[in-house]
């Protein structure tokens, strides 16, 4: 699993990256009450807005940690947005992206580096 | 993801490291309880504790929530007849305010816009006791002092804290410490000895629940806060839930649903203009307000239930069924007790018909919304014992 400084995580299997927000982000955000996932077929560049996650108080953009085409979105989140709080780094994923530039993943932090980044905040 | 982590709207315009931020007498208690502190109205304030906004909101609706609202301004207006001079600035009847009572009003500008909303009470013989919004207090005091010049004075009570105990179990909790609280009804305010100190207690609040606001000396605040929290029915609740509670109660928030361009009639609060004052027309902005009371309104407040999609937040446009933009959302979010997205906004009166359908535009997407009555969740004020 790889991580961004904006608290997204990426897990790559073959050329498909599953994307979500980290446990730290989910905790900071508080109770998630609404999630807007991207449409399948949408093409994103690294850093583009990919999804929106809303807590009771605020809406936050989730940025694409990698470039590519959205091949699957987590439709379950529309009925159960609280999944993002319950299992942020598993069932609370937002989208699967077919990588157009796999090298982007290598430039992201690994878990050790991300934990170190968190402790520096 | 970025926006929501550092700055959950509408809190957090400043940074928590800002050295100008003030602390309430309960700051240490909040930090010790694991509160997430944010800058609000120039103070370090708890936006939530460990349970989070959703649970804190629901706890208040079911039990009793304890809020630190010490950032709000408390002052005494003293003099020969402070109510008389004060009435020049406000729309409520304060000369007719009976001892032991409190009344809501708005401070008006010459155009009938709202400079602030405030509570004024006559808790004892010591003039009037006012509570104003924290972010507005310096400006309010300056305006009031100018209007009272030569007749009465504004004495800021900076050495006092303000706690709000809100929820269906608030009365039982407070009565255990303050027996007199049991006989009070909504908007009663008394000065008395409570918790071994001098207190001013009103049966009011801004959550839609029954409850009390309790003004005590700053030096006693933490002791009283902890005493109330010893009761298992009471939990400390942050500003996040305070905002969702007041939104569900259909209560407008100054700086969002009201500002210097919005009149109290547009904001859906004709009760803020006293009957005797309407007849006399002797307050700032009376021309506009009289016209609006007679039905000549360009825009009115509307309560919206968002039927599909994301919550509509402050700033989202409101459109009619053809897609033409007709107004804007001034407060919005998720109502935990309501169980869905709700919003307050402003539209021309012909669109404010309960039961009709409008659109809210969230991130470019028009979503269906229905005009509903206020409040979103029934209020539980105790008007009779």
CSV table of N, CA, C and O in Angstrom, one decimal, chain B residues 5-110:
chain,number,residue,atom,x,y,z
B,5,UNK,N,-10.0,18.4,6.4
B,5,UNK,CA,-9.1,18.1,7.5
B,5,UNK,C,-8.7,19.2,8.4
B,5,UNK,O,-8.8,19.2,9.6
B,6,UNK,N,-8.3,20.3,7.7
B,6,UNK,CA,-7.7,21.4,8.4
B,6,UNK,C,-8.8,22.4,8.8
B,6,UNK,O,-8.7,23.0,9.9
B,7,UNK,N,-9.8,22.5,8.1
B,7,UNK,CA,-10.8,23.6,8.3
B,7,UNK,C,-12.2,23.2,8.1
B,7,UNK,O,-12.8,23.5,7.0
B,8,UNK,N,-12.8,22.5,9.0
B,8,UNK,CA,-14.2,22.2,8.8
B,8,UNK,C,-15.1,23.4,8.8
B,8,UNK,O,-15.2,24.1,9.8
B,9,UNK,N,-15.7,23.8,7.7
B,9,UNK,CA,-16.5,25.0,7.6
B,9,UNK,C,-17.8,24.8,8.5
B,9,UNK,O,-18.3,23.7,8.7
B,10,UNK,N,-18.3,25.9,9.2
B,10,UNK,CA,-17.9,27.3,9.1
B,10,UNK,C,-16.8,27.6,10.2
B,10,UNK,O,-16.7,28.8,10.6
B,11,UNK,N,-16.1,26.6,10.7
B,11,UNK,CA,-15.2,26.9,11.7
B,11,UNK,C,-13.8,26.9,11.1
B,11,UNK,O,-13.5,26.3,10.1
B,12,UNK,N,-12.9,27.7,11.7
B,12,UNK,CA,-11.5,27.6,11.3
B,12,UNK,C,-11.0,28.5,10.3
B,12,UNK,O,-10.1,28.2,9.5
B,13,UNK,N,-11.5,29.8,10.3
B,13,UNK,CA,-10.9,30.8,9.3
B,13,UNK,C,-9.5,31.2,9.8
B,13,UNK,O,-8.7,31.5,9.0
B,14,UNK,N,-9.3,31.2,11.1
B,14,UNK,CA,-7.9,31.4,11.6
B,14,UNK,C,-7.2,30.1,11.9
B,14,UNK,O,-7.8,29.1,11.8
B,15,UNK,N,-5.9,30.2,12.2
B,15,UNK,CA,-5.2,29.0,12.6
B,15,UNK,C,-5.2,28.9,14.1
B,15,UNK,O,-5.2,29.9,14.8
B,16,UNK,N,-5.2,27.7,14.6
B,16,UNK,CA,-5.2,27.5,16.0
B,16,UNK,C,-3.9,28.0,16.7
B,16,UNK,O,-3.8,28.2,17.9
B,17,UNK,N,-2.8,28.2,15.8
B,17,UNK,CA,-1.6,28.7,16.4
B,17,UNK,C,-1.6,30.2,16.4
B,17,UNK,O,-0.6,30.8,16.9
B,18,UNK,N,-2.6,30.9,16.0
B,18,UNK,CA,-2.7,32.3,16.0
B,18,UNK,C,-2.6,32.9,17.5
B,18,UNK,O,-3.4,32.5,18.3
B,19,UNK,N,-1.5,33.7,17.8
B,19,UNK,CA,-1.3,34.1,19.2
B,19,UNK,C,-2.5,35.1,19.7
B,19,UNK,O,-2.6,35.3,20.9
B,20,UNK,N,-3.2,35.6,18.7
B,20,UNK,CA,-4.3,36.5,19.2
B,20,UNK,C,-5.6,35.8,19.7
B,20,UNK,O,-6.5,36.4,20.2
B,21,UNK,N,-5.6,34.5,19.4
B,21,UNK,CA,-6.8,33.7,19.9
B,21,UNK,C,-6.9,33.7,21.4
B,21,UNK,O,-5.9,33.4,22.1
B,22,UNK,N,-8.1,33.9,21.9
B,22,UNK,CA,-8.3,34.0,23.3
B,22,UNK,C,-8.8,32.6,23.8
B,22,UNK,O,-9.2,31.8,23.0
B,23,UNK,N,-8.7,32.4,25.1
B,23,UNK,CA,-9.1,31.1,25.7
B,23,UNK,C,-10.3,31.4,26.6
B,23,UNK,O,-10.2,32.4,27.4
B,24,UNK,N,-11.2,30.5,26.6
B,24,UNK,CA,-12.3,30.7,27.6
B,24,UNK,C,-11.8,30.1,28.9
B,24,UNK,O,-10.8,29.3,29.0
B,25,UNK,N,-12.5,30.3,30.0
B,25,UNK,CA,-12.1,29.8,31.3
B,25,UNK,C,-12.1,28.2,31.3
B,25,UNK,O,-11.6,27.6,32.2
B,26,UNK,N,-12.7,27.6,30.3
B,26,UNK,CA,-12.8,26.2,30.2
B,26,UNK,C,-11.8,25.5,29.3
B,26,UNK,O,-11.9,24.3,29.0
B,27,UNK,N,-10.9,26.3,28.7
B,27,UNK,CA,-10.0,25.8,27.7
B,27,UNK,C,-9.2,24.6,28.2
B,27,UNK,O,-9.2,23.6,27.5
B,28,UNK,N,-8.7,24.6,29.4
B,28,UNK,CA,-7.9,23.5,29.9
B,28,UNK,C,-8.8,22.2,30.1
B,28,UNK,O,-8.4,21.1,29.8
B,29,UNK,N,-10.1,22.5,30.5
B,29,UNK,CA,-11.0,21.3,30.6
B,29,UNK,C,-11.3,20.7,29.3
B,29,UNK,O,-11.4,19.5,29.2
B,30,UNK,N,-11.4,21.5,28.2
B,30,UNK,CA,-11.7,21.0,26.9
B,30,UNK,C,-10.5,20.1,26.4
B,30,UNK,O,-10.7,19.0,25.9
B,31,UNK,N,-9.3,20.7,26.6
B,31,UNK,CA,-8.1,20.0,26.1
B,31,UNK,C,-7.9,18.7,26.9
B,31,UNK,O,-7.6,17.6,26.3
B,32,UNK,N,-8.1,18.7,28.2
B,32,UNK,CA,-8.0,17.5,29.0
B,32,UNK,C,-9.0,16.4,28.6
B,32,UNK,O,-8.7,15.2,28.7
B,33,UNK,N,-10.2,16.9,28.1
B,33,UNK,CA,-11.2,15.9,27.7
B,33,UNK,C,-11.0,15.4,26.3
B,33,UNK,O,-11.8,14.7,25.8
B,34,UNK,N,-9.9,15.9,25.6
B,34,UNK,CA,-9.6,15.4,24.3
B,34,UNK,C,-10.4,16.1,23.2
B,34,UNK,O,-10.6,15.5,22.1
B,35,UNK,N,-10.8,17.3,23.4
B,35,UNK,CA,-11.6,18.1,22.4
B,35,UNK,C,-10.6,18.4,21.3
B,35,UNK,O,-9.5,18.6,21.4
B,36,UNK,N,-11.2,18.5,20.1
B,36,UNK,CA,-10.5,19.1,18.9
B,36,UNK,C,-10.8,20.6,18.9
B,36,UNK,O,-12.0,21.0,18.8
B,37,UNK,N,-9.8,21.4,19.1
B,37,UNK,CA,-10.0,22.8,19.3
B,37,UNK,C,-9.8,23.5,17.9
B,37,UNK,O,-8.9,23.1,17.1
B,38,UNK,N,-10.7,24.4,17.7
B,38,UNK,CA,-10.6,25.2,16.4
B,38,UNK,C,-10.7,26.7,16.8
B,38,UNK,O,-11.3,27.0,17.8
B,39,UNK,N,-10.3,27.6,15.9
B,39,UNK,CA,-10.5,29.0,16.1
B,39,UNK,C,-12.0,29.3,15.7
B,39,UNK,O,-12.5,28.9,14.7
B,40,UNK,N,-12.6,30.0,16.6
B,40,UNK,CA,-14.0,30.4,16.4
B,40,UNK,C,-14.3,31.7,17.1
B,40,UNK,O,-14.1,31.8,18.3
B,41,UNK,N,-14.7,32.7,16.4
B,41,UNK,CA,-15.1,34.0,17.0
B,41,UNK,C,-13.9,34.6,17.8
B,41,UNK,O,-14.1,35.3,18.8
B,42,UNK,N,-12.7,34.3,17.4
B,42,UNK,CA,-11.5,34.8,18.1
B,42,UNK,C,-11.1,34.0,19.3
B,42,UNK,O,-10.2,34.5,20.0
B,43,UNK,N,-11.7,32.9,19.5
B,43,UNK,CA,-11.3,32.0,20.6
B,43,UNK,C,-10.9,30.6,20.2
B,43,UNK,O,-11.3,30.2,19.1
B,44,UNK,N,-10.2,30.0,21.0
B,44,UNK,CA,-10.0,28.5,20.9
B,44,UNK,C,-11.3,27.8,21.4
B,44,UNK,O,-11.6,28.0,22.6
B,45,UNK,N,-12.0,27.1,20.5
B,45,UNK,CA,-13.2,26.5,21.0
B,45,UNK,C,-13.2,25.0,20.6
B,45,UNK,O,-12.7,24.6,19.5
B,46,UNK,N,-13.9,24.2,21.3
B,46,UNK,CA,-14.0,22.8,21.0
B,46,UNK,C,-15.0,22.5,19.9
B,46,UNK,O,-16.2,22.9,20.1
B,47,UNK,N,-14.6,22.0,18.8
B,47,UNK,CA,-15.6,21.7,17.7
B,47,UNK,C,-16.2,20.4,18.0
B,47,UNK,O,-17.4,20.2,17.6
B,48,UNK,N,-15.5,19.5,18.6
B,48,UNK,CA,-16.0,18.2,19.0
B,48,UNK,C,-15.2,17.6,20.0
B,48,UNK,O,-14.0,17.9,20.2
B,49,UNK,N,-15.7,16.6,20.8
B,49,UNK,CA,-14.9,15.8,21.7
B,49,UNK,C,-14.7,14.4,21.1
B,49,UNK,O,-14.9,14.3,19.9
B,50,UNK,N,-14.4,13.5,21.9
B,50,UNK,CA,-14.0,12.2,21.3
B,50,UNK,C,-15.1,11.4,20.6
B,50,UNK,O,-14.9,10.7,19.7
B,51,UNK,N,-16.3,11.6,21.1
B,51,UNK,CA,-17.5,10.9,20.4
B,51,UNK,C,-17.8,11.3,19.0
B,51,UNK,O,-18.3,10.6,18.2
B,52,UNK,N,-17.4,12.6,18.7
B,52,UNK,CA,-17.7,13.1,17.3
B,52,UNK,C,-19.1,13.8,17.2
B,52,UNK,O,-19.9,13.6,18.1
B,53,UNK,N,-19.2,14.6,16.2
B,53,UNK,CA,-20.4,15.4,16.0
B,53,UNK,C,-21.7,14.7,16.0
B,53,UNK,O,-22.7,15.0,16.7
B,54,UNK,N,-21.7,13.6,15.3
B,54,UNK,CA,-23.0,12.8,15.1
B,54,UNK,C,-23.5,12.3,16.5
B,54,UNK,O,-24.6,12.5,16.8
B,55,UNK,N,-22.6,11.6,17.2
B,55,UNK,CA,-23.0,11.1,18.5
B,55,UNK,C,-23.4,12.2,19.5
B,55,UNK,O,-24.3,12.1,20.3
B,56,UNK,N,-22.6,13.3,19.5
B,56,UNK,CA,-22.8,14.4,20.4
B,56,UNK,C,-24.2,15.0,20.1
B,56,UNK,O,-24.9,15.4,21.0
B,57,UNK,N,-24.5,15.2,18.8
B,57,UNK,CA,-25.8,15.7,18.4
B,57,UNK,C,-26.9,14.9,19.0
B,57,UNK,O,-27.8,15.3,19.6
B,58,UNK,N,-26.8,13.5,18.7
B,58,UNK,CA,-27.9,12.6,19.2
B,58,UNK,C,-28.0,12.5,20.7
B,58,UNK,O,-29.1,12.4,21.2
B,59,UNK,N,-26.9,12.6,21.4
B,59,UNK,CA,-26.9,12.6,22.8
B,59,UNK,C,-27.7,13.8,23.4
B,59,UNK,O,-28.5,13.7,24.3
B,60,UNK,N,-27.4,15.0,22.8
B,60,UNK,CA,-28.1,16.2,23.2
B,60,UNK,C,-29.6,16.0,23.0
B,60,UNK,O,-30.4,16.4,23.9
B,61,UNK,N,-30.0,15.4,21.9
B,61,UNK,CA,-31.5,15.3,21.6
B,61,UNK,C,-32.1,14.3,22.6
B,61,UNK,O,-33.3,14.3,22.8
B,62,UNK,N,-31.3,13.3,23.1
B,62,UNK,CA,-31.9,12.2,24.0
B,62,UNK,C,-31.6,12.5,25.4
B,62,UNK,O,-32.4,12.0,26.3
B,63,UNK,N,-30.5,13.1,25.8
B,63,UNK,CA,-30.2,13.3,27.2
B,63,UNK,C,-29.9,14.8,27.5
B,63,UNK,O,-30.9,15.5,27.5
B,64,UNK,N,-28.7,15.1,27.8
B,64,UNK,CA,-28.3,16.5,28.1
B,64,UNK,C,-26.9,16.8,27.6
B,64,UNK,O,-26.0,16.0,27.9
B,65,UNK,N,-26.8,17.8,26.8
B,65,UNK,CA,-25.5,18.2,26.3
B,65,UNK,C,-25.0,19.5,27.1
B,65,UNK,O,-25.8,20.4,27.3
B,66,UNK,N,-23.7,19.5,27.4
B,66,UNK,CA,-23.2,20.7,28.1
B,66,UNK,C,-22.2,21.4,27.1
B,66,UNK,O,-21.3,20.8,26.6
B,67,UNK,N,-22.5,22.7,26.9
B,67,UNK,CA,-21.7,23.5,25.9
B,67,UNK,C,-21.0,24.6,26.6
B,67,UNK,O,-21.6,25.3,27.5
B,68,UNK,N,-19.8,24.9,26.2
B,68,UNK,CA,-19.1,26.1,26.6
B,68,UNK,C,-19.4,27.2,25.6
B,68,UNK,O,-19.0,27.1,24.4
B,69,UNK,N,-20.2,28.2,26.0
B,69,UNK,CA,-20.5,29.3,25.1
B,69,UNK,C,-19.9,30.6,25.6
B,69,UNK,O,-20.5,31.7,25.5
B,70,UNK,N,-18.8,30.5,26.3
B,70,UNK,CA,-18.2,31.6,27.0
B,70,UNK,C,-17.6,32.7,26.0
B,70,UNK,O,-17.2,33.8,26.4
B,71,UNK,N,-17.5,32.3,24.8
B,71,UNK,CA,-17.0,33.2,23.7
B,71,UNK,C,-18.0,34.3,23.5
B,71,UNK,O,-17.7,35.4,22.9
B,72,UNK,N,-19.3,34.0,23.8
B,72,UNK,CA,-20.3,35.0,23.6
B,72,UNK,C,-20.1,36.2,24.6
B,72,UNK,O,-19.5,36.1,25.6
B,73,UNK,N,-20.7,37.3,24.2
B,73,UNK,CA,-20.5,38.6,25.0
B,73,UNK,C,-21.6,38.7,26.0
B,73,UNK,O,-22.8,38.6,25.7
B,74,UNK,N,-21.2,38.9,27.3
B,74,UNK,CA,-22.2,39.2,28.3
B,74,UNK,C,-21.9,40.6,28.8
B,74,UNK,O,-20.8,41.0,29.0
B,75,UNK,N,-23.0,41.4,29.0
B,75,UNK,CA,-22.8,42.8,29.4
B,75,UNK,C,-24.1,43.2,30.2
B,75,UNK,O,-25.1,42.6,30.1
B,76,UNK,N,-23.9,44.2,31.0
B,76,UNK,CA,-25.0,44.8,31.8
B,76,UNK,C,-25.2,46.2,31.2
B,76,UNK,O,-24.2,47.0,30.9
B,77,UNK,N,-26.4,46.6,31.0
B,77,UNK,CA,-26.7,48.0,30.6
B,77,UNK,C,-27.3,48.6,31.8
B,77,UNK,O,-28.4,48.2,32.3
B,78,UNK,N,-26.6,49.6,32.3
B,78,UNK,CA,-27.0,50.3,33.6
B,78,UNK,C,-27.3,51.7,33.4
B,78,UNK,O,-26.6,52.4,32.6
B,79,UNK,N,-28.2,52.3,34.2
B,79,UNK,CA,-28.5,53.7,34.1
B,79,UNK,C,-29.9,53.9,34.5
B,79,UNK,O,-30.6,53.1,35.1
B,80,UNK,N,-30.4,55.2,34.3
B,80,UNK,CA,-31.7,55.6,34.7
B,80,UNK,C,-32.8,54.7,34.1
B,80,UNK,O,-33.6,54.1,34.8
B,81,UNK,N,-32.8,54.5,32.8
B,81,UNK,CA,-33.8,53.7,32.1
B,81,UNK,C,-33.1,53.1,30.8
B,81,UNK,O,-33.3,53.6,29.7
B,82,UNK,N,-32.2,52.2,31.0
B,82,UNK,CA,-31.4,51.7,29.9
B,82,UNK,C,-32.3,51.1,28.7
B,82,UNK,O,-31.9,51.2,27.6
B,83,UNK,N,-33.4,50.6,29.1
B,83,UNK,CA,-34.3,50.0,28.1
B,83,UNK,C,-34.7,51.0,27.1
B,83,UNK,O,-34.8,50.8,25.9
B,84,UNK,N,-35.0,52.2,27.6
B,84,UNK,CA,-35.5,53.3,26.7
B,84,UNK,C,-34.5,53.7,25.6
B,84,UNK,O,-34.8,53.7,24.4
B,85,UNK,N,-33.2,53.9,26.0
B,85,UNK,CA,-32.2,54.2,25.1
B,85,UNK,C,-31.9,53.0,24.2
B,85,UNK,O,-31.6,53.2,23.0
B,86,UNK,N,-31.9,51.9,24.8
B,86,UNK,CA,-31.5,50.7,24.0
B,86,UNK,C,-32.5,50.4,22.9
B,86,UNK,O,-32.2,49.9,21.8
B,87,UNK,N,-33.8,50.7,23.2
B,87,UNK,CA,-34.8,50.4,22.2
B,87,UNK,C,-34.6,51.2,20.9
B,87,UNK,O,-35.2,50.8,19.8
B,88,UNK,N,-33.8,52.3,20.9
B,88,UNK,CA,-33.6,53.0,19.6
B,88,UNK,C,-32.9,52.0,18.6
B,88,UNK,O,-33.0,52.2,17.4
B,89,UNK,N,-32.1,51.1,19.1
B,89,UNK,CA,-31.3,50.2,18.3
B,89,UNK,C,-31.9,48.9,18.0
B,89,UNK,O,-31.5,48.2,17.1
B,90,UNK,N,-32.9,48.5,18.8
B,90,UNK,CA,-33.4,47.1,18.6
B,90,UNK,C,-34.9,47.2,18.4
B,90,UNK,O,-35.6,48.2,18.7
B,91,UNK,N,-35.4,46.1,17.9
B,91,UNK,CA,-36.8,46.0,17.4
B,91,UNK,C,-37.7,45.5,18.5
B,91,UNK,O,-39.0,45.5,18.3
B,92,UNK,N,-37.2,45.0,19.6
B,92,UNK,CA,-38.0,44.4,20.6
B,92,UNK,C,-38.5,45.4,21.6
B,92,UNK,O,-37.9,46.5,21.8
B,93,UNK,N,-39.6,45.0,22.3
B,93,UNK,CA,-40.1,45.9,23.4
B,93,UNK,C,-39.4,45.6,24.7
B,93,UNK,O,-39.7,44.5,25.3
B,94,UNK,N,-38.4,46.4,25.1
B,94,UNK,CA,-37.6,46.1,26.3
B,94,UNK,C,-38.1,47.0,27.5
B,94,UNK,O,-37.8,46.6,28.6
B,95,UNK,N,-38.8,48.1,27.2
B,95,UNK,CA,-39.4,48.8,28.3
B,95,UNK,C,-40.5,48.0,29.0
B,95,UNK,O,-40.7,48.1,30.2
B,96,UNK,N,-41.1,47.2,28.2
B,96,UNK,CA,-42.2,46.3,28.7
B,96,UNK,C,-41.7,45.0,29.1
B,96,UNK,O,-42.6,44.1,29.4
B,97,UNK,N,-40.4,44.8,29.2
B,97,UNK,CA,-39.9,43.5,29.6
B,97,UNK,C,-40.0,43.3,31.1
B,97,UNK,O,-39.5,44.1,31.9
B,98,UNK,N,-40.8,42.3,31.5
B,98,UNK,CA,-41.0,42.1,32.9
B,98,UNK,C,-39.8,41.6,33.6
B,98,UNK,O,-39.0,40.8,33.0
B,99,UNK,N,-39.7,41.9,34.9
B,99,UNK,CA,-38.6,41.3,35.7
B,99,UNK,C,-38.6,39.8,35.6
B,99,UNK,O,-39.7,39.2,35.7
B,100,UNK,N,-37.5,39.1,35.5
B,100,UNK,CA,-37.4,37.7,35.4
B,100,UNK,C,-37.6,37.1,34.0
B,100,UNK,O,-37.7,35.9,33.9
B,101,UNK,N,-37.7,38.0,33.0
B,101,UNK,CA,-38.0,37.5,31.7
B,101,UNK,C,-36.8,37.9,30.7
B,101,UNK,O,-36.1,38.9,31.0
B,102,UNK,N,-36.7,37.2,29.6
B,102,UNK,CA,-35.7,37.4,28.6
B,102,UNK,C,-36.5,37.5,27.3
B,102,UNK,O,-37.5,36.9,27.1
B,103,UNK,N,-35.9,38.3,26.3
B,103,UNK,CA,-36.5,38.4,25.0
B,103,UNK,C,-35.4,38.4,23.9
B,103,UNK,O,-34.4,39.0,24.1
B,104,UNK,N,-35.7,37.8,22.8
B,104,UNK,CA,-34.8,37.8,21.7
B,104,UNK,C,-35.1,39.1,20.8
B,104,UNK,O,-36.2,39.5,20.7
B,105,UNK,N,-34.0,39.6,20.3
B,105,UNK,CA,-34.2,40.7,19.4
B,105,UNK,C,-33.0,40.9,18.4
B,105,UNK,O,-32.0,40.1,18.6
B,106,UNK,N,-33.1,41.7,17.5
B,106,UNK,CA,-32.0,42.0,16.6
B,106,UNK,C,-31.6,43.5,16.7
B,106,UNK,O,-32.4,44.4,16.9
B,107,UNK,N,-30.3,43.7,16.6
B,107,UNK,CA,-29.7,45.0,16.6
B,107,UNK,C,-29.7,45.4,15.1
B,107,UNK,O,-29.2,44.8,14.3
B,108,UNK,N,-30.4,46.6,14.8
B,108,UNK,CA,-30.6,47.0,13.4
B,108,UNK,C,-29.7,48.1,13.0
B,108,UNK,O,-29.3,49.0,13.8
B,109,UNK,N,-29.4,48.1,11.7
B,109,UNK,CA,-28.8,49.3,11.1
B,109,UNK,C,-29.9,50.2,10.4
B,109,UNK,O,-31.1,49.8,10.4
B,110,UNK,N,-29.5,51.3,9.9
B,110,UNK,CA,-30.5,52.3,9.4
B,110,UNK,C,-31.3,51.7,8.2
B,110,UNK,O,-32.4,52.2,7.9
